mmCIF file of C-alpha atoms in Angstrom:
data_model
loop_
_atom_site.group_PDB
_atom_site.id
_atom_site.type_symbol
_atom_site.label_atom_id
_atom_site.label_comp_id
_atom_site.label_asym_id
_atom_site.label_seq_id
_atom_site.Cartn_x
_atom_site.Cartn_y
_atom_site.Cartn_z
ATOM 1 C CA UNK A 1 127.574 8.961 31.605
ATOM 2 C CA UNK A 2 129.805 5.928 31.426
ATOM 3 C CA UNK A 3 128.107 2.620 31.941
ATOM 4 C CA UNK A 4 128.675 1.153 35.374
ATOM 5 C CA UNK A 5 129.273 -2.604 35.435
ATOM 6 C CA UNK A 6 126.306 -4.541 36.715
ATOM 7 C CA UNK A 7 125.902 -8.100 37.803
ATOM 8 C CA UNK A 8 122.930 -10.187 38.940
ATOM 9 C CA UNK A 9 122.545 -13.223 41.151
ATOM 10 C CA UNK A 10 119.313 -15.184 41.447
ATOM 11 C CA UNK A 11 118.191 -17.839 43.867
ATOM 12 C CA UNK A 12 114.997 -19.652 44.738
ATOM 13 C CA UNK A 13 114.318 -19.140 48.452
ATOM 14 C CA UNK A 14 111.168 -19.020 50.569
ATOM 15 C CA UNK A 15 109.277 -20.413 47.599
ATOM 16 C CA UNK A 16 109.979 -17.419 45.419
ATOM 17 C CA UNK A 17 112.550 -16.026 43.050
ATOM 18 C CA UNK A 18 115.059 -13.724 44.713
ATOM 19 C CA UNK A 19 117.313 -11.586 42.595
ATOM 20 C CA UNK A 20 120.126 -9.311 43.606
ATOM 21 C CA UNK A 21 121.524 -6.816 41.138
ATOM 22 C CA UNK A 22 124.654 -4.867 41.989
ATOM 23 C CA UNK A 23 126.323 -1.983 40.202
ATOM 24 C CA UNK A 24 129.887 -1.047 40.874
ATOM 25 C CA UNK A 25 133.389 -0.936 39.486
ATOM 26 C CA UNK A 26 134.422 -4.021 41.456
ATOM 27 C CA UNK A 27 131.924 -6.883 41.479
ATOM 28 C CA UNK A 28 133.849 -9.627 43.230
ATOM 29 C CA UNK A 29 131.427 -9.535 46.107
ATOM 30 C CA UNK A 30 130.431 -13.207 46.283
ATOM 31 C CA UNK A 31 130.988 -13.222 50.025
ATOM 32 C CA UNK A 32 128.362 -10.568 50.719
ATOM 33 C CA UNK A 33 125.978 -12.042 48.159
ATOM 34 C CA UNK A 34 126.217 -15.453 49.813
ATOM 35 C CA UNK A 35 125.515 -13.863 53.182
ATOM 36 C CA UNK A 36 122.365 -12.262 51.813
ATOM 37 C CA UNK A 37 121.075 -15.559 50.445
ATOM 38 C CA UNK A 38 122.090 -17.426 53.611
ATOM 39 C CA UNK A 39 120.144 -14.935 55.700
ATOM 40 C CA UNK A 40 117.038 -15.499 53.586
ATOM 41 C CA UNK A 41 117.456 -19.289 53.844
ATOM 42 C CA UNK A 42 117.674 -18.889 57.594
ATOM 43 C CA UNK A 43 114.454 -16.852 57.618
ATOM 44 C CA UNK A 44 112.794 -19.650 55.663
ATOM 45 C CA UNK A 45 113.992 -22.256 58.165
ATOM 46 C CA UNK A 46 112.519 -20.164 60.958
ATOM 47 C CA UNK A 47 109.212 -19.038 59.478
ATOM 48 C CA UNK A 48 108.149 -21.269 56.600
ATOM 49 C CA UNK A 49 104.504 -22.261 56.877
ATOM 50 C CA UNK A 50 105.145 -24.951 54.277
ATOM 51 C CA UNK A 51 107.840 -26.706 56.265
ATOM 52 C CA UNK A 52 106.880 -29.002 59.117
ATOM 53 C CA UNK A 53 110.276 -28.496 60.725
ATOM 54 C CA UNK A 54 110.333 -24.698 60.718
ATOM 55 C CA UNK A 55 110.473 -23.119 64.149
ATOM 56 C CA UNK A 56 107.128 -21.446 63.448
ATOM 57 C CA UNK A 57 105.476 -24.785 62.631
ATOM 58 C CA UNK A 58 106.970 -26.405 65.721
ATOM 59 C CA UNK A 59 105.845 -23.476 67.878
ATOM 60 C CA UNK A 60 102.350 -23.711 66.479
ATOM 61 C CA UNK A 61 102.140 -27.421 67.238
ATOM 62 C CA UNK A 62 103.235 -26.678 70.798
ATOM 63 C CA UNK A 63 106.556 -28.471 70.378
ATOM 64 C CA UNK A 64 108.659 -25.360 70.802
ATOM 65 C CA UNK A 65 108.243 -22.750 73.506
ATOM 66 C CA UNK A 66 108.734 -19.158 72.460
ATOM 67 C CA UNK A 67 111.379 -18.783 75.152
ATOM 68 C CA UNK A 68 113.363 -21.626 73.584
ATOM 69 C CA UNK A 69 112.921 -20.475 70.006
ATOM 70 C CA UNK A 70 115.142 -18.163 68.020
ATOM 71 C CA UNK A 71 114.590 -14.602 69.312
ATOM 72 C CA UNK A 72 113.487 -13.713 65.783
ATOM 73 C CA UNK A 73 110.140 -15.403 66.443
ATOM 74 C CA UNK A 74 109.286 -13.113 69.334
ATOM 75 C CA UNK A 75 110.515 -10.152 67.325
ATOM 76 C CA UNK A 76 108.280 -11.002 64.374
ATOM 77 C CA UNK A 77 105.278 -11.703 66.610
ATOM 78 C CA UNK A 78 105.699 -8.270 68.175
ATOM 79 C CA UNK A 79 106.002 -6.652 64.765
ATOM 80 C CA UNK A 80 102.788 -8.404 63.692
ATOM 81 C CA UNK A 81 101.006 -6.890 66.662
ATOM 82 C CA UNK A 82 102.399 -3.489 65.816
ATOM 83 C CA UNK A 83 101.294 -3.995 62.199
ATOM 84 C CA UNK A 84 97.777 -4.879 63.344
ATOM 85 C CA UNK A 85 97.605 -1.639 65.307
ATOM 86 C CA UNK A 86 99.161 0.498 62.589
ATOM 87 C CA UNK A 87 96.730 -0.821 59.974
ATOM 88 C CA UNK A 88 93.540 -0.606 61.994
ATOM 89 C CA UNK A 89 93.338 -4.388 62.041
ATOM 90 C CA UNK A 90 93.525 -4.791 58.257
ATOM 91 C CA UNK A 91 96.815 -6.653 58.632
ATOM 92 C CA UNK A 92 96.151 -9.450 61.080
ATOM 93 C CA UNK A 93 98.387 -12.513 61.313
ATOM 94 C CA UNK A 94 96.222 -14.166 63.921
ATOM 95 C CA UNK A 95 93.581 -16.043 62.010
ATOM 96 C CA UNK A 96 94.558 -16.523 58.421
ATOM 97 C CA UNK A 97 93.400 -19.467 56.332
ATOM 98 C CA UNK A 98 95.860 -22.332 56.233
ATOM 99 C CA UNK A 99 98.032 -22.745 53.158
ATOM 100 C CA UNK A 100 97.002 -26.333 52.858
ATOM 101 C CA UNK A 101 93.815 -27.807 54.139
ATOM 102 C CA UNK A 102 91.022 -26.308 56.163
ATOM 103 C CA UNK A 103 91.095 -24.233 59.295
ATOM 104 C CA UNK A 104 92.827 -21.080 60.376
ATOM 105 C CA UNK A 105 96.094 -20.467 62.086
ATOM 106 C CA UNK A 106 98.684 -17.874 62.996
ATOM 107 C CA UNK A 107 100.496 -16.813 59.843
ATOM 108 C CA UNK A 108 103.027 -13.965 59.885
ATOM 109 C CA UNK A 109 104.099 -14.633 56.271
ATOM 110 C CA UNK A 110 102.803 -11.275 55.086
ATOM 111 C CA UNK A 111 105.322 -9.558 57.309
ATOM 112 C CA UNK A 112 108.140 -12.094 57.287
ATOM 113 C CA UNK A 113 109.117 -11.453 53.676
ATOM 114 C CA UNK A 114 109.788 -7.763 54.270
ATOM 115 C CA UNK A 115 111.430 -8.509 57.590
ATOM 116 C CA UNK A 116 113.719 -11.078 55.967
ATOM 117 C CA UNK A 117 114.637 -8.757 53.108
ATOM 118 C CA UNK A 118 115.481 -5.947 55.501
ATOM 119 C CA UNK A 119 117.612 -8.248 57.622
ATOM 120 C CA UNK A 120 119.380 -9.855 54.662
ATOM 121 C CA UNK A 121 120.166 -6.477 53.131
ATOM 122 C CA UNK A 122 122.158 -5.619 56.229
ATOM 123 C CA UNK A 123 124.944 -7.726 54.745
ATOM 124 C CA UNK A 124 125.242 -5.209 51.912
ATOM 125 C CA UNK A 125 125.627 -2.192 54.177
ATOM 126 C CA UNK A 126 129.389 -2.174 53.873
ATOM 127 C CA UNK A 127 129.231 -1.900 50.082
ATOM 128 C CA UNK A 128 129.002 1.876 50.120
ATOM 129 C CA UNK A 129 130.591 2.245 46.683
ATOM 130 C CA UNK A 130 128.005 -0.099 45.160
ATOM 131 C CA UNK A 131 124.389 0.306 44.200
ATOM 132 C CA UNK A 132 122.157 -2.678 44.722
ATOM 133 C CA UNK A 133 118.623 -3.830 44.089
ATOM 134 C CA UNK A 134 117.194 -6.796 45.988
ATOM 135 C CA UNK A 135 113.955 -8.184 44.577
ATOM 136 C CA UNK A 136 112.143 -10.858 46.578
ATOM 137 C CA UNK A 137 109.150 -12.118 44.662
ATOM 138 C CA UNK A 138 108.158 -8.673 43.480
ATOM 139 C CA UNK A 139 109.045 -6.695 46.587
ATOM 140 C CA UNK A 140 112.042 -4.491 46.004
ATOM 141 C CA UNK A 141 114.654 -2.765 48.147
ATOM 142 C CA UNK A 142 117.277 -0.511 46.562
ATOM 143 C CA UNK A 143 120.267 1.570 47.516
ATOM 144 C CA UNK A 144 122.195 3.881 45.211
ATOM 145 C CA UNK A 145 125.805 4.926 45.590
ATOM 146 C CA UNK A 146 126.907 8.489 44.939
ATOM 147 C CA UNK A 147 127.194 9.197 41.250
ATOM 148 C CA UNK A 148 125.160 6.160 40.204
ATOM 149 C CA UNK A 149 121.767 6.350 38.509
ATOM 150 C CA UNK A 150 118.672 5.558 40.531
ATOM 151 C CA UNK A 151 117.058 2.162 39.975
ATOM 152 C CA UNK A 152 114.154 2.124 37.594
ATOM 153 C CA UNK A 153 111.439 0.037 39.180
ATOM 154 C CA UNK A 154 108.635 -1.025 36.858
ATOM 155 C CA UNK A 155 105.266 -1.758 38.411
ATOM 156 C CA UNK A 156 103.562 -4.717 36.846
ATOM 157 C CA UNK A 157 100.132 -4.138 35.386
ATOM 158 C CA UNK A 158 97.887 -6.361 37.555
ATOM 159 C CA UNK A 159 95.714 -7.109 34.525
ATOM 160 C CA UNK A 160 98.539 -8.009 32.182
ATOM 161 C CA UNK A 161 101.829 -8.982 33.698
ATOM 162 C CA UNK A 162 103.639 -8.544 30.436
ATOM 163 C CA UNK A 163 102.999 -4.847 30.742
ATOM 164 C CA UNK A 164 104.484 -2.240 33.006
ATOM 165 C CA UNK A 165 101.890 0.122 34.405
ATOM 166 C CA UNK A 166 104.316 2.688 35.780
ATOM 167 C CA UNK A 167 108.013 3.181 36.321
ATOM 168 C CA UNK A 168 109.474 4.733 39.427
ATOM 169 C CA UNK A 169 112.987 6.031 39.670
ATOM 170 C CA UNK A 170 114.011 5.123 43.199
ATOM 171 C CA UNK A 171 117.417 5.840 44.680
ATOM 172 C CA UNK A 172 116.912 4.608 48.186
ATOM 173 C CA UNK A 173 113.978 2.699 49.604
ATOM 174 C CA UNK A 174 111.459 -0.088 49.205
ATOM 175 C CA UNK A 175 108.735 -0.788 46.656
ATOM 176 C CA UNK A 176 106.173 -3.441 47.592
ATOM 177 C CA UNK A 177 103.162 -4.577 45.593
ATOM 178 C CA UNK A 178 100.278 -6.637 46.927
ATOM 179 C CA UNK A 179 97.255 -7.712 45.017
ATOM 180 C CA UNK A 180 94.495 -10.123 44.358
ATOM 181 C CA UNK A 181 95.041 -10.711 40.682
ATOM 182 C CA UNK A 182 97.822 -13.247 40.558
ATOM 183 C CA UNK A 183 96.391 -16.249 42.323
ATOM 184 C CA UNK A 184 92.809 -15.203 42.616
ATOM 185 C CA UNK A 185 91.672 -13.415 45.734
ATOM 186 C CA UNK A 186 94.200 -14.343 48.387
ATOM 187 C CA UNK A 187 94.029 -11.295 50.613
ATOM 188 C CA UNK A 188 91.253 -11.539 53.151
ATOM 189 C CA UNK A 189 89.641 -8.634 54.950
ATOM 190 C CA UNK A 190 90.253 -9.664 58.581
ATOM 191 C CA UNK A 191 87.206 -7.729 59.735
ATOM 192 C CA UNK A 192 84.672 -9.772 57.794
ATOM 193 C CA UNK A 193 86.686 -12.798 56.687
ATOM 194 C CA UNK A 194 85.798 -12.156 53.047
ATOM 195 C CA UNK A 195 88.243 -11.947 50.150
ATOM 196 C CA UNK A 196 89.164 -8.330 49.422
ATOM 197 C CA UNK A 197 87.953 -7.537 45.910
ATOM 198 C CA UNK A 198 87.525 -3.764 45.547
ATOM 199 C CA UNK A 199 91.201 -3.067 44.987
ATOM 200 C CA UNK A 200 93.176 -5.061 42.463
ATOM 201 C CA UNK A 201 96.673 -4.132 43.506
ATOM 202 C CA UNK A 202 98.465 -1.651 45.705
ATOM 203 C CA UNK A 203 102.068 -0.563 45.378
ATOM 204 C CA UNK A 204 103.625 1.200 48.340
ATOM 205 C CA UNK A 205 106.922 3.069 48.263
ATOM 206 C CA UNK A 206 108.776 4.073 51.395
ATOM 207 C CA UNK A 207 111.871 3.545 53.470
ATOM 208 C CA UNK A 208 111.239 0.062 54.908
ATOM 209 C CA UNK A 209 110.429 -3.089 52.904
ATOM 210 C CA UNK A 210 108.669 -4.552 55.921
ATOM 211 C CA UNK A 211 106.267 -1.669 56.327
ATOM 212 C CA UNK A 212 105.834 -1.043 52.607
ATOM 213 C CA UNK A 213 104.671 -4.645 52.232
ATOM 214 C CA UNK A 214 102.453 -4.539 55.322
ATOM 215 C CA UNK A 215 100.826 -1.297 54.197
ATOM 216 C CA UNK A 216 100.291 -2.619 50.669
ATOM 217 C CA UNK A 217 98.627 -5.782 51.958
ATOM 218 C CA UNK A 218 96.491 -3.846 54.441
ATOM 219 C CA UNK A 219 95.441 -1.392 51.743
ATOM 220 C CA UNK A 220 94.220 -4.225 49.521
ATOM 221 C CA UNK A 221 92.318 -5.718 52.467
ATOM 222 C CA UNK A 222 90.823 -2.322 53.253
ATOM 223 C CA UNK A 223 89.546 -1.864 49.711
ATOM 224 C CA UNK A 224 87.488 1.246 49.150
ATOM 225 C CA UNK A 225 89.141 3.463 51.743
ATOM 226 C CA UNK A 226 92.676 2.465 50.787
ATOM 227 C CA UNK A 227 93.748 5.707 49.110
ATOM 228 C CA UNK A 228 92.806 8.045 51.916
ATOM 229 C CA UNK A 229 94.252 5.693 54.506
ATOM 230 C CA UNK A 230 97.584 5.429 52.684
ATOM 231 C CA UNK A 231 97.782 9.181 52.309
ATOM 232 C CA UNK A 232 97.666 9.481 56.090
ATOM 233 C CA UNK A 233 100.913 7.522 56.509
ATOM 234 C CA UNK A 234 104.094 9.568 56.766
ATOM 235 C CA UNK A 235 106.995 8.688 54.483
ATOM 236 C CA UNK A 236 104.973 6.171 52.461
ATOM 237 C CA UNK A 237 102.849 6.620 49.402
ATOM 238 C CA UNK A 238 101.014 4.282 47.165
ATOM 239 C CA UNK A 239 99.629 3.547 43.763
ATOM 240 C CA UNK A 240 96.274 1.841 43.841
ATOM 241 C CA UNK A 241 94.791 -0.047 40.922
ATOM 242 C CA UNK A 242 91.109 -0.608 41.495
ATOM 243 C CA UNK A 243 89.135 -3.502 40.116
ATOM 244 C CA UNK A 244 87.946 -1.207 37.336
ATOM 245 C CA UNK A 245 91.562 -0.865 36.204
ATOM 246 C CA UNK A 246 92.165 2.751 37.017
ATOM 247 C CA UNK A 247 95.387 3.644 38.833
ATOM 248 C CA UNK A 248 95.250 6.431 41.387
ATOM 249 C CA UNK A 249 97.616 8.051 43.829
ATOM 250 C CA UNK A 250 97.469 8.228 47.576
ATOM 251 C CA UNK A 251 99.385 11.437 47.818
ATOM 252 C CA UNK A 252 101.505 14.050 46.153
ATOM 253 C CA UNK A 253 104.957 13.397 44.788
ATOM 254 C CA UNK A 254 107.783 13.856 47.207
ATOM 255 C CA UNK A 255 111.429 14.378 46.576
ATOM 256 C CA UNK A 256 113.361 11.846 48.604
ATOM 257 C CA UNK A 257 116.839 13.056 47.804
ATOM 258 C CA UNK A 258 118.170 16.276 46.445
ATOM 259 C CA UNK A 259 119.616 14.356 43.539
ATOM 260 C CA UNK A 260 117.679 15.364 40.416
ATOM 261 C CA UNK A 261 117.565 11.776 39.190
ATOM 262 C CA UNK A 262 116.247 10.450 42.465
ATOM 263 C CA UNK A 263 112.621 11.035 43.113
ATOM 264 C CA UNK A 264 109.332 9.322 43.267
ATOM 265 C CA UNK A 265 106.983 9.791 40.416
ATOM 266 C CA UNK A 266 103.598 10.892 41.559
ATOM 267 C CA UNK A 267 100.838 13.277 40.921
ATOM 268 C CA UNK A 268 101.903 16.862 40.769
ATOM 269 C CA UNK A 269 101.384 18.618 44.059
ATOM 270 C CA UNK A 270 98.762 20.628 42.218
ATOM 271 C CA UNK A 271 96.529 17.592 42.583
ATOM 272 C CA UNK A 272 96.943 17.478 46.314
ATOM 273 C CA UNK B 1 114.337 20.151 22.148
ATOM 274 C CA UNK B 2 112.464 19.858 18.920
ATOM 275 C CA UNK B 3 111.336 16.363 19.731
ATOM 276 C CA UNK B 4 110.145 17.445 23.134
ATOM 277 C CA UNK B 5 108.129 20.183 21.549
ATOM 278 C CA UNK B 6 106.580 17.706 19.148
ATOM 279 C CA UNK B 7 105.855 15.345 21.948
ATOM 280 C CA UNK B 8 104.183 17.973 24.060
ATOM 281 C CA UNK B 9 102.001 18.936 21.167
ATOM 282 C CA UNK B 10 100.743 15.398 20.853
ATOM 283 C CA UNK B 11 100.270 15.146 24.610
ATOM 284 C CA UNK B 12 98.198 18.265 24.666
ATOM 285 C CA UNK B 13 96.283 16.919 21.715
ATOM 286 C CA UNK B 14 95.506 13.906 23.853
ATOM 287 C CA UNK B 15 94.184 16.064 26.628
ATOM 288 C CA UNK B 16 92.153 18.090 24.202
ATOM 289 C CA UNK B 17 90.605 14.925 22.881
ATOM 290 C CA UNK B 18 89.958 13.744 26.374
ATOM 291 C CA UNK B 19 88.291 16.966 27.293
ATOM 292 C CA UNK B 20 86.062 16.817 24.316
ATOM 293 C CA UNK B 21 84.980 13.392 25.480
ATOM 294 C CA UNK B 22 81.742 13.662 27.361
ATOM 295 C CA UNK B 23 81.243 11.138 30.132
ATOM 296 C CA UNK B 24 77.744 10.102 31.198
ATOM 297 C CA UNK B 25 76.193 12.665 33.504
ATOM 298 C CA UNK B 26 75.745 10.313 36.405
ATOM 299 C CA UNK B 27 77.438 6.984 36.602
ATOM 300 C CA UNK B 28 79.121 4.786 39.155
ATOM 301 C CA UNK B 29 81.348 3.025 36.689
ATOM 302 C CA UNK B 30 84.355 4.542 35.042
ATOM 303 C CA UNK B 31 83.909 5.821 31.525
ATOM 304 C CA UNK B 32 85.763 3.548 29.162
ATOM 305 C CA UNK B 33 88.927 5.137 27.822
ATOM 306 C CA UNK B 34 88.339 7.082 24.659
ATOM 307 C CA UNK B 35 90.433 5.470 21.918
ATOM 308 C CA UNK B 36 91.807 8.879 21.040
ATOM 309 C CA UNK B 37 94.046 8.763 24.117
ATOM 310 C CA UNK B 38 95.676 5.578 22.976
ATOM 311 C CA UNK B 39 96.237 7.073 19.591
ATOM 312 C CA UNK B 40 98.226 9.911 21.104
ATOM 313 C CA UNK B 41 100.874 7.601 22.492
ATOM 314 C CA UNK B 42 103.934 8.840 20.668
ATOM 315 C CA UNK B 43 107.309 7.192 20.389
ATOM 316 C CA UNK B 44 109.290 10.272 21.287
ATOM 317 C CA UNK B 45 112.549 8.701 22.315
ATOM 318 C CA UNK B 46 112.931 6.045 19.704
ATOM 319 C CA UNK B 47 114.830 8.125 17.220
ATOM 320 C CA UNK B 48 118.468 7.239 17.418
ATOM 321 C CA UNK B 49 121.442 9.431 18.062
ATOM 322 C CA UNK B 50 119.844 12.013 20.298
ATOM 323 C CA UNK B 51 118.885 12.032 23.934
ATOM 324 C CA UNK B 52 116.561 14.223 25.908
ATOM 325 C CA UNK B 53 118.034 16.831 28.207
ATOM 326 C CA UNK B 54 117.413 16.165 31.888
ATOM 327 C CA UNK B 55 115.023 18.400 33.752
ATOM 328 C CA UNK B 56 111.421 19.448 33.650
ATOM 329 C CA UNK B 57 109.872 20.896 30.546
ATOM 330 C CA UNK B 58 106.616 22.761 30.321
ATOM 331 C CA UNK B 59 104.385 22.717 27.312
ATOM 332 C CA UNK B 60 102.609 25.803 26.180
ATOM 333 C CA UNK B 61 99.334 26.775 27.758
ATOM 334 C CA UNK B 62 96.561 25.548 25.534
ATOM 335 C CA UNK B 63 92.964 26.689 25.661
ATOM 336 C CA UNK B 64 90.619 23.758 25.215
ATOM 337 C CA UNK B 65 86.879 23.804 25.017
ATOM 338 C CA UNK B 66 86.854 22.756 28.661
ATOM 339 C CA UNK B 67 89.435 25.227 29.896
ATOM 340 C CA UNK B 68 93.179 25.858 29.936
ATOM 341 C CA UNK B 69 95.642 22.935 29.967
ATOM 342 C CA UNK B 70 99.392 22.952 30.412
ATOM 343 C CA UNK B 71 101.530 19.829 30.563
ATOM 344 C CA UNK B 72 104.895 19.326 32.235
ATOM 345 C CA UNK B 73 107.221 16.407 31.594
ATOM 346 C CA UNK B 74 110.187 15.314 33.664
ATOM 347 C CA UNK B 75 113.237 13.862 31.986
ATOM 348 C CA UNK B 76 115.970 11.964 33.819
ATOM 349 C CA UNK B 77 118.839 10.068 32.242
ATOM 350 C CA UNK B 78 117.553 11.078 28.862
ATOM 351 C CA UNK B 79 114.162 9.495 29.341
ATOM 352 C CA UNK B 80 110.714 10.786 30.147
ATOM 353 C CA UNK B 81 109.914 9.612 33.649
ATOM 354 C CA UNK B 82 106.846 11.649 34.506
ATOM 355 C CA UNK B 83 103.994 13.515 32.943
ATOM 356 C CA UNK B 84 101.884 16.027 34.817
ATOM 357 C CA UNK B 85 99.379 18.727 34.135
ATOM 358 C CA UNK B 86 100.318 21.954 35.883
ATOM 359 C CA UNK B 87 97.330 23.874 34.578
ATOM 360 C CA UNK B 88 93.960 22.272 34.071
ATOM 361 C CA UNK B 89 90.288 23.175 34.465
ATOM 362 C CA UNK B 90 89.648 23.901 38.097
ATOM 363 C CA UNK B 91 86.126 22.634 38.463
ATOM 364 C CA UNK B 92 86.089 19.526 40.583
ATOM 365 C CA UNK B 93 84.688 17.104 38.013
ATOM 366 C CA UNK B 94 87.329 17.893 35.400
ATOM 367 C CA UNK B 95 90.046 18.023 38.024
ATOM 368 C CA UNK B 96 89.093 14.549 39.148
ATOM 369 C CA UNK B 97 89.020 13.307 35.583
ATOM 370 C CA UNK B 98 92.489 14.582 34.874
ATOM 371 C CA UNK B 99 94.120 13.373 38.064
ATOM 372 C CA UNK B 100 92.505 9.957 38.291
ATOM 373 C CA UNK B 101 92.214 9.041 34.683
ATOM 374 C CA UNK B 102 93.755 11.200 32.007
ATOM 375 C CA UNK B 103 97.229 11.523 33.458
ATOM 376 C CA UNK B 104 97.654 7.877 34.421
ATOM 377 C CA UNK B 105 96.589 6.955 30.896
ATOM 378 C CA UNK B 106 99.044 9.354 29.383
ATOM 379 C CA UNK B 107 101.868 8.248 31.614
ATOM 380 C CA UNK B 108 101.225 4.640 30.820
ATOM 381 C CA UNK B 109 101.085 5.320 27.126
ATOM 382 C CA UNK B 110 104.320 7.275 27.239
ATOM 383 C CA UNK B 111 106.153 4.730 29.286
ATOM 384 C CA UNK B 112 105.020 1.877 27.119
ATOM 385 C CA UNK B 113 105.798 3.837 23.995
ATOM 386 C CA UNK B 114 109.384 4.366 24.959
ATOM 387 C CA UNK B 115 109.614 0.763 26.120
ATOM 388 C CA UNK B 116 110.892 1.887 29.440
ATOM 389 C CA UNK B 117 114.257 0.495 30.344
ATOM 390 C CA UNK B 118 113.494 -0.868 33.759
ATOM 391 C CA UNK B 119 115.928 -2.373 36.227
ATOM 392 C CA UNK B 120 113.482 -4.475 38.181
ATOM 393 C CA UNK B 121 109.791 -5.315 38.447
ATOM 394 C CA UNK B 122 107.487 -4.984 41.419
ATOM 395 C CA UNK B 123 104.356 -7.096 41.311
ATOM 396 C CA UNK B 124 102.148 -9.272 43.444
ATOM 397 C CA UNK B 125 104.234 -12.347 42.736
ATOM 398 C CA UNK B 126 103.955 -14.436 45.850
ATOM 399 C CA UNK B 127 105.229 -17.637 44.384
ATOM 400 C CA UNK B 128 107.492 -18.829 41.648
ATOM 401 C CA UNK B 129 104.625 -19.509 39.284
ATOM 402 C CA UNK B 130 105.149 -17.660 36.095
ATOM 403 C CA UNK B 131 108.560 -16.300 36.985
ATOM 404 C CA UNK B 132 110.293 -17.922 34.054
ATOM 405 C CA UNK B 133 108.335 -15.957 31.487
ATOM 406 C CA UNK B 134 108.222 -12.768 33.530
ATOM 407 C CA UNK B 135 109.918 -9.495 32.803
ATOM 408 C CA UNK B 136 111.969 -9.876 35.951
ATOM 409 C CA UNK B 137 113.376 -13.139 34.687
ATOM 410 C CA UNK B 138 114.410 -11.441 31.477
ATOM 411 C CA UNK B 139 116.140 -8.670 33.389
ATOM 412 C CA UNK B 140 117.903 -11.154 35.645
ATOM 413 C CA UNK B 141 119.060 -13.135 32.651
ATOM 414 C CA UNK B 142 120.458 -10.075 30.981
ATOM 415 C CA UNK B 143 122.728 -9.351 33.917
ATOM 416 C CA UNK B 144 123.524 -12.771 35.274
ATOM 417 C CA UNK B 145 127.125 -13.235 36.142
#
């Protein structure tokens, strides 16, 4: 196999590192790359909980009516409701602790990242001869052009970030990891208001970055029942690392494309 | 193929060692990993000049003291990307041990041993803290325009 040229762009947006890697014969694609980053900057201007002047902050202070806001706000609020229903209430944007200071408020951040990545990636849709990998603070979305190798996505060991716990070869789809290890327990079980501790990290693989991230966060919040819950979700599967350090699988491996290099690694179907 | 055969032998050896490990009869905590598993981590793909053929490769069926074991590896782009047991003891306790503990350990050992060439890293990185010394930063740097 000849080596396909590859190029990476990185930017700091929404308070996190964003990197875009593209493979292809022709890599003069600055226009599309700029559109991707501009879209993410726009999402930050709309939804940042750190910025006083974001539309979300202004809406929360009562200075901006939903009807007057960017339609994206209503869209995200609806998606948050859908996420609450899909996760049995384990993803709940309604009463999360404030980033700074005391009290609770509406915080759709856990969904906005995936939403923003999905929206931004739309600017790459026309690059059908290119493969690309968009990584937003550890949540990944990839596409692979015909004849290109799948992207090898390493999953960070939640106990030692210098180590890779597993590698997935993913041609087309999203990989999202949520966990409690990085900044202490920051995922709260909405049902009891307590930090979720039973599960250390959850990685979910599936078609949509928005839902992969939501499901990963909800699985961490759910704790003990996370594996069986994840295995009930069509098209998504997960790797769960419990607090005792043992990784386990929510479901059997599934071939996502008939390309022999493009599959998810998982337990053999013999393990059911 | 010779290297694959060698590798499978050592993998099966790992399983054999695992199976000879006796966990406490009743316990709520996980048994700590027997060091023998770590010792079986081979470096199968580090020899230069050759690559693995793509596909799935089955090891031979091995009778262990706990029952029959057969391992299958999957190779893509010349690298081992998955390790599974296709035959293993069918009582529920051993089954559980293999699926929840032995195979993840083996996979991890294999992947670390061949210093997996990864394209990107997924982790619970919500903020920029620590990015500069992260694996992702290294990958980005390697490909920056």
